[in-house]
Amino acid sequence: MTRIAFIGLGVMGGPIARHLKQAGHDLTVYNRSRAKAEAWVAAYGGTLATSPAEAARESEVVISCVGTDDDLSGVTLGRDGAFAAMAKGSLYIDHTTVSARIARQLGVEAKSRGLLVVDAPLTGGQIGAENGTLSIMCGGSEASMDAARPIMEPYSKRIVHVGGPGTGQTTKMCNQIAFAGVIQSLSEALRFAQSAELDVAKVYEAISGGAAQSWQMDNRWATMAEEKFDFGFAVDWMRKDLGLAFEEARALGATLPITALIDQFYADVQQMGGGRLDTSAIVKRLPKG
């Protein structure tokens, strides 16, 4: 049993914290919305904290899953942040998708305080969090990873140590760049099939066993055809993630022309009022023919 502080009980953090509690760990939880933390404790047990620092003070491991760079900076380095309350040698795992810049900054801050830190963004979505089948891409030292791996195992199916601090976040950017291209091309294929008045279920059966197959095809083709978008990863969050990729690309001197175009397509979906819809709602901007 490990004493774990968990910060951020949203659609990803809540289920992850549940898996940790069910694995036998002693959890103290904090959420900016206190009602959500109270509901989690009522459902699963554990201790409720009033600040990140309070949650972290007696914990061996602190895990965060928040929203943005500013949120992460606040819960780590801000007033009542976790870092100042953590004992030397303890571990911080961050599952937020944020910039590589802040991940590297936290790596430096953690080293100066004698802490271990891993930037560990996730892929697999809410379903993966609920089922404990997330894939985790990690940046940090070997010592940090040795400490973090057994903590993350109850809610993951794949854990990959990519490199030093910030490399987990940069790898997540690669994931989102590839993801954007796949979902756009899938949207075009679906609309093409509909324009040709094909049976889209038969089209899926025919093409999903070959080179065109993808997770998006297996999980979103049918729902896109049915115009169902009220689940999964929101367009607003996708645009946030792509913005992080563009920021890092500028720093690296890399170019992302197709990703930039698809980002503008997502801006169109936002203008249509679809910012909170699943990313597969990108198909809505294409005419059915």
PDB file of C-alpha atoms in Angstrom:
ATOM      1  CA  MET A   1       0.000   0.000   0.000  1.00  0.00           C
ATOM      2  CA  THR A   2       1.318   3.413  -1.031  1.00  0.00           C
ATOM      3  CA  ARG A   3       0.102   6.772   0.263  1.00  0.00           C
ATOM      4  CA  ILE A   4      -0.993   8.601  -2.889  1.00  0.00           C
ATOM      5  CA  ALA A   5      -2.317  12.119  -3.365  1.00  0.00           C
ATOM      6  CA  PHE A   6      -4.492  12.498  -6.456  1.00  0.00           C
ATOM      7  CA  ILE A   7      -5.165  15.976  -7.851  1.00  0.00           C
ATOM      8  CA  GLY A   8      -7.890  16.382 -10.487  1.00  0.00           C
ATOM      9  CA  LEU A   9     -10.921  14.075 -10.561  1.00  0.00           C
ATOM     10  CA  GLY A  10     -12.317  14.784 -14.027  1.00  0.00           C
ATOM     11  CA  VAL A  11     -13.378  12.295 -16.688  1.00  0.00           C
ATOM     12  CA  MET A  12      -9.863  10.811 -16.771  1.00  0.00           C
ATOM     13  CA  GLY A  13      -8.628  11.464 -13.249  1.00  0.00           C
ATOM     14  CA  GLY A  14     -11.679  10.125 -11.439  1.00  0.00           C
ATOM     15  CA  PRO A  15     -11.510   6.625 -12.955  1.00  0.00           C
ATOM     16  CA  ILE A  16      -7.710   6.477 -12.617  1.00  0.00           C
ATOM     17  CA  ALA A  17      -7.968   7.331  -8.922  1.00  0.00           C
ATOM     18  CA  ARG A  18     -10.621   4.617  -8.560  1.00  0.00           C
ATOM     19  CA  HIS A  19      -8.276   2.003 -10.026  1.00  0.00           C
ATOM     20  CA  LEU A  20      -5.573   3.037  -7.564  1.00  0.00           C
ATOM     21  CA  LYS A  21      -7.978   2.787  -4.624  1.00  0.00           C
ATOM     22  CA  GLN A  22      -9.170  -0.613  -5.783  1.00  0.00           C
ATOM     23  CA  ALA A  23      -5.534  -1.728  -6.057  1.00  0.00           C
ATOM     24  CA  GLY A  24      -5.243  -1.159  -2.310  1.00  0.00           C
ATOM     25  CA  HIS A  25      -3.498   2.208  -2.145  1.00  0.00           C
ATOM     26  CA  ASP A  26      -4.309   4.840   0.467  1.00  0.00           C
ATOM     27  CA  LEU A  27      -5.661   7.874  -1.420  1.00  0.00           C
ATOM     28  CA  THR A  28      -6.027  11.514  -0.486  1.00  0.00           C
ATOM     29  CA  VAL A  29      -7.814  13.477  -3.201  1.00  0.00           C
ATOM     30  CA  TYR A  30      -8.113  17.112  -4.171  1.00  0.00           C
ATOM     31  CA  ASN A  31     -10.244  18.718  -6.856  1.00  0.00           C
ATOM     32  CA  ARG A  32     -10.790  22.399  -7.609  1.00  0.00           C
ATOM     33  CA  SER A  33     -14.525  21.723  -7.503  1.00  0.00           C
ATOM     34  CA  ARG A  34     -14.918  20.441  -3.945  1.00  0.00           C
ATOM     35  CA  ALA A  35     -18.292  18.845  -4.680  1.00  0.00           C
ATOM     36  CA  LYS A  36     -16.698  16.498  -7.195  1.00  0.00           C
ATOM     37  CA  ALA A  37     -14.043  15.422  -4.670  1.00  0.00           C
ATOM     38  CA  GLU A  38     -16.706  14.900  -1.984  1.00  0.00           C
ATOM     39  CA  ALA A  39     -18.717  12.722  -4.375  1.00  0.00           C
ATOM     40  CA  TRP A  40     -15.620  10.662  -5.230  1.00  0.00           C
ATOM     41  CA  VAL A  41     -14.770  10.065  -1.563  1.00  0.00           C
ATOM     42  CA  ALA A  42     -18.382   9.140  -0.839  1.00  0.00           C
ATOM     43  CA  ALA A  43     -18.287   6.581  -3.635  1.00  0.00           C
ATOM     44  CA  TYR A  44     -14.824   5.053  -3.149  1.00  0.00           C
ATOM     45  CA  GLY A  45     -13.435   6.140   0.219  1.00  0.00           C
ATOM     46  CA  GLY A  46     -10.168   7.869   0.941  1.00  0.00           C
ATOM     47  CA  THR A  47      -9.460  11.294   2.410  1.00  0.00           C
ATOM     48  CA  LEU A  48     -10.519  14.704   1.150  1.00  0.00           C
ATOM     49  CA  ALA A  49      -7.906  17.499   1.051  1.00  0.00           C
ATOM     50  CA  THR A  50      -8.559  21.226   0.817  1.00  0.00           C
ATOM     51  CA  SER A  51      -5.438  22.056  -1.231  1.00  0.00           C
ATOM     52  CA  PRO A  52      -2.747  20.315  -3.318  1.00  0.00           C
ATOM     53  CA  ALA A  53      -0.239  20.977  -0.532  1.00  0.00           C
ATOM     54  CA  GLU A  54      -2.458  19.335   2.063  1.00  0.00           C
ATOM     55  CA  ALA A  55      -2.972  16.328  -0.201  1.00  0.00           C
ATOM     56  CA  ALA A  56       0.758  15.995  -0.827  1.00  0.00           C
ATOM     57  CA  ARG A  57       2.074  16.547   2.701  1.00  0.00           C
ATOM     58  CA  GLU A  58       1.912  12.956   3.964  1.00  0.00           C
ATOM     59  CA  SER A  59       2.003  11.243   0.570  1.00  0.00           C
ATOM     60  CA  GLU A  60       4.748   9.175  -1.030  1.00  0.00           C
ATOM     61  CA  VAL A  61       3.371   9.740  -4.528  1.00  0.00           C
ATOM     62  CA  VAL A  62       1.437  12.691  -5.964  1.00  0.00           C
ATOM     63  CA  ILE A  63      -0.466  12.323  -9.253  1.00  0.00           C
ATOM     64  CA  SER A  64      -2.146  15.113 -11.194  1.00  0.00           C
ATOM     65  CA  CYS A  65      -4.587  15.092 -14.080  1.00  0.00           C
ATOM     66  CA  VAL A  66      -5.720  18.671 -14.591  1.00  0.00           C
ATOM     67  CA  GLY A  67      -6.379  20.850 -17.652  1.00  0.00           C
ATOM     68  CA  THR A  68      -3.740  23.309 -18.824  1.00  0.00           C
ATOM     69  CA  ASP A  69      -0.215  24.588 -18.236  1.00  0.00           C
ATOM     70  CA  ASP A  70      -1.573  27.200 -15.839  1.00  0.00           C
ATOM     71  CA  ASP A  71      -3.543  24.590 -13.908  1.00  0.00           C
ATOM     72  CA  LEU A  72      -0.489  22.364 -13.591  1.00  0.00           C
ATOM     73  CA  SER A  73       1.748  25.264 -12.557  1.00  0.00           C
ATOM     74  CA  GLY A  74      -0.787  26.209  -9.903  1.00  0.00           C
ATOM     75  CA  VAL A  75      -1.089  22.758  -8.324  1.00  0.00           C
ATOM     76  CA  THR A  76       2.683  22.211  -8.316  1.00  0.00           C
ATOM     77  CA  LEU A  77       4.442  25.555  -7.815  1.00  0.00           C
ATOM     78  CA  GLY A  78       1.654  27.940  -6.830  1.00  0.00           C
ATOM     79  CA  ARG A  79       0.595  29.008  -3.374  1.00  0.00           C
ATOM     80  CA  ASP A  80      -0.535  25.817  -1.621  1.00  0.00           C
ATOM     81  CA  GLY A  81       1.098  23.841  -4.460  1.00  0.00           C
ATOM     82  CA  ALA A  82       2.244  20.251  -3.968  1.00  0.00           C
ATOM     83  CA  PHE A  83       5.984  20.612  -4.587  1.00  0.00           C
ATOM     84  CA  ALA A  84       6.692  22.676  -1.463  1.00  0.00           C
ATOM     85  CA  ALA A  85       4.896  20.109   0.702  1.00  0.00           C
ATOM     86  CA  MET A  86       6.488  16.957  -0.755  1.00  0.00           C
ATOM     87  CA  ALA A  87       9.254  15.127   1.097  1.00  0.00           C
ATOM     88  CA  LYS A  88      12.602  14.569  -0.599  1.00  0.00           C
ATOM     89  CA  GLY A  89      12.645  11.366  -2.600  1.00  0.00           C
ATOM     90  CA  SER A  90       8.896  11.326  -3.207  1.00  0.00           C
ATOM     91  CA  LEU A  91       7.422  10.975  -6.679  1.00  0.00           C
ATOM     92  CA  TYR A  92       5.269  13.291  -8.794  1.00  0.00           C
ATOM     93  CA  ILE A  93       3.444  11.863 -11.839  1.00  0.00           C
ATOM     94  CA  ASP A  94       1.591  14.240 -14.151  1.00  0.00           C
ATOM     95  CA  HIS A  95      -1.008  12.848 -16.557  1.00  0.00           C
ATOM     96  CA  THR A  96      -2.110  16.225 -17.934  1.00  0.00           C
ATOM     97  CA  THR A  97      -1.478  16.971 -21.611  1.00  0.00           C
ATOM     98  CA  VAL A  98       0.550  20.174 -21.402  1.00  0.00           C
ATOM     99  CA  SER A  99       3.494  21.839 -23.134  1.00  0.00           C
ATOM    100  CA  ALA A 100       6.892  20.174 -23.184  1.00  0.00           C
ATOM    101  CA  ARG A 101       8.200  23.478 -21.851  1.00  0.00           C
ATOM    102  CA  ILE A 102       6.399  23.212 -18.509  1.00  0.00           C
ATOM    103  CA  ALA A 103       7.238  19.511 -18.255  1.00  0.00           C
ATOM    104  CA  ARG A 104      10.925  20.351 -18.606  1.00  0.00           C
ATOM    105  CA  GLN A 105      10.531  23.185 -16.096  1.00  0.00           C
ATOM    106  CA  LEU A 106       8.979  20.832 -13.555  1.00  0.00           C
ATOM    107  CA  GLY A 107      11.829  18.410 -14.172  1.00  0.00           C
ATOM    108  CA  VAL A 108      14.323  21.115 -13.201  1.00  0.00           C
ATOM    109  CA  GLU A 109      12.256  22.226 -10.193  1.00  0.00           C
ATOM    110  CA  ALA A 110      11.843  18.657  -8.978  1.00  0.00           C
ATOM    111  CA  LYS A 111      15.562  17.926  -9.245  1.00  0.00           C
ATOM    112  CA  SER A 112      16.408  21.038  -7.220  1.00  0.00           C
ATOM    113  CA  ARG A 113      14.024  19.878  -4.474  1.00  0.00           C
ATOM    114  CA  GLY A 114      15.183  16.260  -4.453  1.00  0.00           C
ATOM    115  CA  LEU A 115      11.943  14.964  -5.979  1.00  0.00           C
ATOM    116  CA  LEU A 116      11.312  12.404  -8.695  1.00  0.00           C
ATOM    117  CA  VAL A 117       9.028  13.518 -11.530  1.00  0.00           C
ATOM    118  CA  VAL A 118       7.503  11.900 -14.622  1.00  0.00           C
ATOM    119  CA  ASP A 119       5.541  13.654 -17.348  1.00  0.00           C
ATOM    120  CA  ALA A 120       3.113  10.942 -18.381  1.00  0.00           C
ATOM    121  CA  PRO A 121       0.349  12.017 -20.788  1.00  0.00           C
ATOM    122  CA  LEU A 122      -2.251   9.431 -21.693  1.00  0.00           C
ATOM    123  CA  THR A 123      -3.990   8.035 -24.712  1.00  0.00           C
ATOM    124  CA  GLY A 124      -6.985   5.740 -24.781  1.00  0.00           C
ATOM    125  CA  GLY A 125      -9.680   8.227 -23.841  1.00  0.00           C
ATOM    126  CA  GLN A 126     -12.363   8.031 -21.198  1.00  0.00           C
ATOM    127  CA  ILE A 127     -13.093   4.412 -22.106  1.00  0.00           C
ATOM    128  CA  GLY A 128      -9.459   3.526 -21.464  1.00  0.00           C
ATOM    129  CA  ALA A 129      -9.523   5.306 -18.117  1.00  0.00           C
ATOM    130  CA  GLU A 130     -12.726   3.537 -17.080  1.00  0.00           C
ATOM    131  CA  ASN A 131     -11.415   0.120 -18.151  1.00  0.00           C
ATOM    132  CA  GLY A 132      -7.837   0.583 -16.939  1.00  0.00           C
ATOM    133  CA  THR A 133      -6.401   0.118 -20.445  1.00  0.00           C
ATOM    134  CA  LEU A 134      -4.610   3.421 -21.027  1.00  0.00           C
ATOM    135  CA  SER A 135      -1.365   3.800 -22.922  1.00  0.00           C
ATOM    136  CA  ILE A 136       1.100   6.084 -21.165  1.00  0.00           C
ATOM    137  CA  MET A 137       4.083   7.862 -22.756  1.00  0.00           C
ATOM    138  CA  CYS A 138       6.618   8.924 -20.164  1.00  0.00           C
ATOM    139  CA  GLY A 139       9.461  11.395 -19.786  1.00  0.00           C
ATOM    140  CA  GLY A 140      11.805  11.382 -16.807  1.00  0.00           C
ATOM    141  CA  SER A 141      14.882   9.794 -15.304  1.00  0.00           C
ATOM    142  CA  GLU A 142      15.363   6.044 -14.974  1.00  0.00           C
ATOM    143  CA  ALA A 143      14.941   6.343 -11.213  1.00  0.00           C
ATOM    144  CA  SER A 144      11.676   8.221 -11.646  1.00  0.00           C
ATOM    145  CA  MET A 145      10.368   5.597 -14.045  1.00  0.00           C
ATOM    146  CA  ASP A 146      11.362   2.723 -11.759  1.00  0.00           C
ATOM    147  CA  ALA A 147       9.279   4.340  -9.030  1.00  0.00           C
ATOM    148  CA  ALA A 148       6.358   5.306 -11.289  1.00  0.00           C
ATOM    149  CA  ARG A 149       5.830   2.129 -13.298  1.00  0.00           C
ATOM    150  CA  PRO A 150       4.235  -0.022 -10.545  1.00  0.00           C
ATOM    151  CA  ILE A 151       1.993   2.877  -9.543  1.00  0.00           C
ATOM    152  CA  MET A 152       0.661   3.280 -13.100  1.00  0.00           C
ATOM    153  CA  GLU A 153       0.176  -0.406 -13.871  1.00  0.00           C
ATOM    154  CA  PRO A 154      -3.356  -0.754 -12.375  1.00  0.00           C
ATOM    155  CA  TYR A 155      -4.818   1.595 -14.989  1.00  0.00           C
ATOM    156  CA  SER A 156      -2.686   0.982 -18.056  1.00  0.00           C
ATOM    157  CA  LYS A 157      -2.045  -1.618 -20.721  1.00  0.00           C
ATOM    158  CA  ARG A 158       1.128   0.008 -22.067  1.00  0.00           C
ATOM    159  CA  ILE A 159       3.787   2.153 -20.384  1.00  0.00           C
ATOM    160  CA  VAL A 160       6.657   3.434 -22.533  1.00  0.00           C
ATOM    161  CA  HIS A 161       9.619   5.378 -21.179  1.00  0.00           C
ATOM    162  CA  VAL A 162      10.560   7.621 -24.094  1.00  0.00           C
ATOM    163  CA  GLY A 163      13.392   9.671 -22.585  1.00  0.00           C
ATOM    164  CA  GLY A 164      14.155  12.575 -20.277  1.00  0.00           C
ATOM    165  CA  PRO A 165      11.804  15.236 -18.894  1.00  0.00           C
ATOM    166  CA  GLY A 166       9.419  16.625 -21.514  1.00  0.00           C
ATOM    167  CA  THR A 167       9.692  13.703 -23.926  1.00  0.00           C
ATOM    168  CA  GLY A 168       6.409  12.222 -22.754  1.00  0.00           C
ATOM    169  CA  GLN A 169       4.639  15.434 -23.714  1.00  0.00           C
ATOM    170  CA  THR A 170       6.437  15.659 -27.057  1.00  0.00           C
ATOM    171  CA  THR A 171       5.411  12.079 -27.810  1.00  0.00           C
ATOM    172  CA  LYS A 172       1.784  12.944 -26.998  1.00  0.00           C
ATOM    173  CA  MET A 173       2.063  15.713 -29.594  1.00  0.00           C
ATOM    174  CA  CYS A 174       3.133  13.068 -32.144  1.00  0.00           C
ATOM    175  CA  ASN A 175       0.043  11.085 -31.177  1.00  0.00           C
ATOM    176  CA  GLN A 176      -2.279  14.041 -31.694  1.00  0.00           C
ATOM    177  CA  ILE A 177      -0.680  15.003 -35.026  1.00  0.00           C
ATOM    178  CA  ALA A 178      -1.193  11.451 -36.337  1.00  0.00           C
ATOM    179  CA  PHE A 179      -4.674  11.239 -34.821  1.00  0.00           C
ATOM    180  CA  ALA A 180      -5.780  14.469 -36.525  1.00  0.00           C
ATOM    181  CA  GLY A 181      -4.785  13.166 -39.942  1.00  0.00           C
ATOM    182  CA  VAL A 182      -6.498   9.823 -39.443  1.00  0.00           C
ATOM    183  CA  ILE A 183      -9.853  11.237 -38.318  1.00  0.00           C
ATOM    184  CA  GLN A 184      -9.950  13.746 -41.194  1.00  0.00           C
ATOM    185  CA  SER A 185      -9.227  11.111 -43.841  1.00  0.00           C
ATOM    186  CA  LEU A 186     -11.757   8.786 -42.233  1.00  0.00           C
ATOM    187  CA  SER A 187     -14.360  11.568 -42.437  1.00  0.00           C
ATOM    188  CA  GLU A 188     -13.661  12.053 -46.133  1.00  0.00           C
ATOM    189  CA  ALA A 189     -13.891   8.303 -46.816  1.00  0.00           C
ATOM    190  CA  LEU A 190     -17.233   8.092 -45.007  1.00  0.00           C
ATOM    191  CA  ARG A 191     -18.744  11.054 -46.856  1.00  0.00           C
ATOM    192  CA  PHE A 192     -17.431   9.646 -50.156  1.00  0.00           C
ATOM    193  CA  ALA A 193     -19.136   6.324 -49.443  1.00  0.00           C
ATOM    194  CA  GLN A 194     -22.377   8.094 -48.561  1.00  0.00           C
ATOM    195  CA  SER A 195     -22.238  10.196 -51.720  1.00  0.00           C
ATOM    196  CA  ALA A 196     -21.827   6.981 -53.730  1.00  0.00           C
ATOM    197  CA  GLU A 197     -24.881   5.583 -51.900  1.00  0.00           C
ATOM    198  CA  LEU A 198     -22.897   2.613 -50.619  1.00  0.00           C
ATOM    199  CA  ASP A 199     -23.917   0.566 -47.599  1.00  0.00           C
ATOM    200  CA  VAL A 200     -21.469   2.103 -45.110  1.00  0.00           C
ATOM    201  CA  ALA A 201     -21.577  -0.978 -42.863  1.00  0.00           C
ATOM    202  CA  LYS A 202     -20.469  -3.119 -45.812  1.00  0.00           C
ATOM    203  CA  VAL A 203     -17.773  -0.581 -46.698  1.00  0.00           C
ATOM    204  CA  TYR A 204     -16.434  -0.830 -43.155  1.00  0.00           C
ATOM    205  CA  GLU A 205     -16.477  -4.623 -43.349  1.00  0.00           C
ATOM    206  CA  ALA A 206     -14.567  -4.511 -46.615  1.00  0.00           C
ATOM    207  CA  ILE A 207     -11.853  -2.009 -45.723  1.00  0.00           C
ATOM    208  CA  SER A 208     -11.317  -2.454 -41.995  1.00  0.00           C
ATOM    209  CA  GLY A 209      -9.259  -5.603 -42.399  1.00  0.00           C
ATOM    210  CA  GLY A 210      -6.570  -4.024 -44.566  1.00  0.00           C
ATOM    211  CA  ALA A 211      -4.161  -1.136 -44.682  1.00  0.00           C
ATOM    212  CA  ALA A 212      -6.879   1.459 -43.973  1.00  0.00           C
ATOM    213  CA  GLN A 213      -7.730  -0.038 -40.590  1.00  0.00           C
ATOM    214  CA  SER A 214      -7.273   2.149 -37.497  1.00  0.00           C
ATOM    215  CA  TRP A 215      -8.604   2.561 -33.975  1.00  0.00           C
ATOM    216  CA  GLN A 216     -10.630   5.509 -35.223  1.00  0.00           C
ATOM    217  CA  MET A 217     -12.183   3.416 -37.974  1.00  0.00           C
ATOM    218  CA  ASP A 218     -13.083   0.599 -35.585  1.00  0.00           C
ATOM    219  CA  ASN A 219     -14.543   2.910 -32.948  1.00  0.00           C
ATOM    220  CA  ARG A 220     -15.898   5.935 -34.841  1.00  0.00           C
ATOM    221  CA  TRP A 221     -16.967   4.887 -38.368  1.00  0.00           C
ATOM    222  CA  ALA A 222     -20.412   3.677 -37.281  1.00  0.00           C
ATOM    223  CA  THR A 223     -21.067   6.541 -34.861  1.00  0.00           C
ATOM    224  CA  MET A 224     -19.999   9.118 -37.447  1.00  0.00           C
ATOM    225  CA  ALA A 225     -22.378   7.534 -39.944  1.00  0.00           C
ATOM    226  CA  GLU A 226     -25.154   7.849 -37.339  1.00  0.00           C
ATOM    227  CA  GLU A 227     -24.189  11.477 -36.569  1.00  0.00           C
ATOM    228  CA  LYS A 228     -23.450  10.635 -32.925  1.00  0.00           C
ATOM    229  CA  PHE A 229     -20.788  12.803 -31.312  1.00  0.00           C
ATOM    230  CA  ASP A 230     -21.735  13.141 -27.640  1.00  0.00           C
ATOM    231  CA  PHE A 231     -18.805  11.188 -26.194  1.00  0.00           C
ATOM    232  CA  GLY A 232     -15.045  10.882 -26.294  1.00  0.00           C
ATOM    233  CA  PHE A 233     -12.399  13.572 -26.659  1.00  0.00           C
ATOM    234  CA  ALA A 234     -13.801  17.072 -27.233  1.00  0.00           C
ATOM    235  CA  VAL A 235     -12.918  19.310 -30.167  1.00  0.00           C
ATOM    236  CA  ASP A 236     -11.966  22.120 -27.746  1.00  0.00           C
ATOM    237  CA  TRP A 237      -9.378  19.898 -26.096  1.00  0.00           C
ATOM    238  CA  MET A 238      -8.049  18.702 -29.443  1.00  0.00           C
ATOM    239  CA  ARG A 239      -7.433  22.298 -30.509  1.00  0.00           C
ATOM    240  CA  LYS A 240      -5.629  22.929 -27.221  1.00  0.00           C
ATOM    241  CA  ASP A 241      -3.390  19.914 -27.855  1.00  0.00           C
ATOM    242  CA  LEU A 242      -2.664  20.899 -31.443  1.00  0.00           C
ATOM    243  CA  GLY A 243      -1.750  24.380 -30.229  1.00  0.00           C
ATOM    244  CA  LEU A 244       0.864  22.789 -27.960  1.00  0.00           C
ATOM    245  CA  ALA A 245       2.233  20.876 -30.952  1.00  0.00           C
ATOM    246  CA  PHE A 246       2.482  24.065 -33.030  1.00  0.00           C
ATOM    247  CA  GLU A 247       4.306  25.821 -30.176  1.00  0.00           C
ATOM    248  CA  GLU A 248       6.849  23.023 -29.930  1.00  0.00           C
ATOM    249  CA  ALA A 249       7.186  22.773 -33.715  1.00  0.00           C
ATOM    250  CA  ARG A 250       8.108  26.464 -33.900  1.00  0.00           C
ATOM    251  CA  ALA A 251      10.786  25.923 -31.266  1.00  0.00           C
ATOM    252  CA  LEU A 252      12.140  22.921 -33.177  1.00  0.00           C
ATOM    253  CA  GLY A 253      11.939  24.469 -36.639  1.00  0.00           C
ATOM    254  CA  ALA A 254       9.558  21.689 -37.718  1.00  0.00           C
ATOM    255  CA  THR A 255       6.591  22.156 -40.070  1.00  0.00           C
ATOM    256  CA  LEU A 256       3.090  20.688 -39.685  1.00  0.00           C
ATOM    257  CA  PRO A 257       1.183  21.790 -42.813  1.00  0.00           C
ATOM    258  CA  ILE A 258      -1.532  19.109 -42.825  1.00  0.00           C
ATOM    259  CA  THR A 259      -2.056  19.420 -39.084  1.00  0.00           C
ATOM    260  CA  ALA A 260      -2.427  23.190 -39.425  1.00  0.00           C
ATOM    261  CA  LEU A 261      -5.111  22.704 -42.074  1.00  0.00           C
ATOM    262  CA  ILE A 262      -7.019  20.194 -39.946  1.00  0.00           C
ATOM    263  CA  ASP A 263      -6.777  22.546 -36.969  1.00  0.00           C
ATOM    264  CA  GLN A 264      -8.661  25.107 -39.052  1.00  0.00           C
ATOM    265  CA  PHE A 265     -11.278  22.480 -39.864  1.00  0.00           C
ATOM    266  CA  TYR A 266     -11.731  22.016 -36.118  1.00  0.00           C
ATOM    267  CA  ALA A 267     -12.095  25.779 -35.801  1.00  0.00           C
ATOM    268  CA  ASP A 268     -14.977  25.469 -38.292  1.00  0.00           C
ATOM    269  CA  VAL A 269     -16.615  22.848 -36.050  1.00  0.00           C
ATOM    270  CA  GLN A 270     -16.258  25.204 -33.081  1.00  0.00           C
ATOM    271  CA  GLN A 271     -17.945  27.954 -35.104  1.00  0.00           C
ATOM    272  CA  MET A 272     -20.782  25.503 -35.762  1.00  0.00           C
ATOM    273  CA  GLY A 273     -21.220  25.125 -31.994  1.00  0.00           C
ATOM    274  CA  GLY A 274     -19.449  21.770 -31.773  1.00  0.00           C
ATOM    275  CA  GLY A 275     -16.607  22.577 -29.413  1.00  0.00           C
ATOM    276  CA  ARG A 276     -17.739  20.074 -26.787  1.00  0.00           C
ATOM    277  CA  LEU A 277     -18.475  17.307 -29.300  1.00  0.00           C
ATOM    278  CA  ASP A 278     -16.155  14.375 -29.899  1.00  0.00           C
ATOM    279  CA  THR A 279     -13.318  14.989 -32.370  1.00  0.00           C
ATOM    280  CA  SER A 280     -15.073  12.775 -34.914  1.00  0.00           C
ATOM    281  CA  ALA A 281     -17.532  15.666 -35.324  1.00  0.00           C
ATOM    282  CA  ILE A 282     -15.038  17.022 -37.861  1.00  0.00           C
ATOM    283  CA  VAL A 283     -17.145  15.083 -40.380  1.00  0.00           C
ATOM    284  CA  LYS A 284     -19.993  17.567 -39.809  1.00  0.00           C
ATOM    285  CA  ARG A 285     -18.252  20.224 -41.916  1.00  0.00           C
ATOM    286  CA  LEU A 286     -18.324  17.930 -44.969  1.00  0.00           C
ATOM    287  CA  PRO A 287     -21.534  17.755 -47.061  1.00  0.00           C
ATOM    288  CA  LYS A 288     -23.229  14.362 -47.256  1.00  0.00           C
ATOM    289  CA  GLY A 289     -23.541  14.652 -51.020  1.00  0.00           C
TER     290      GLY A 289
END
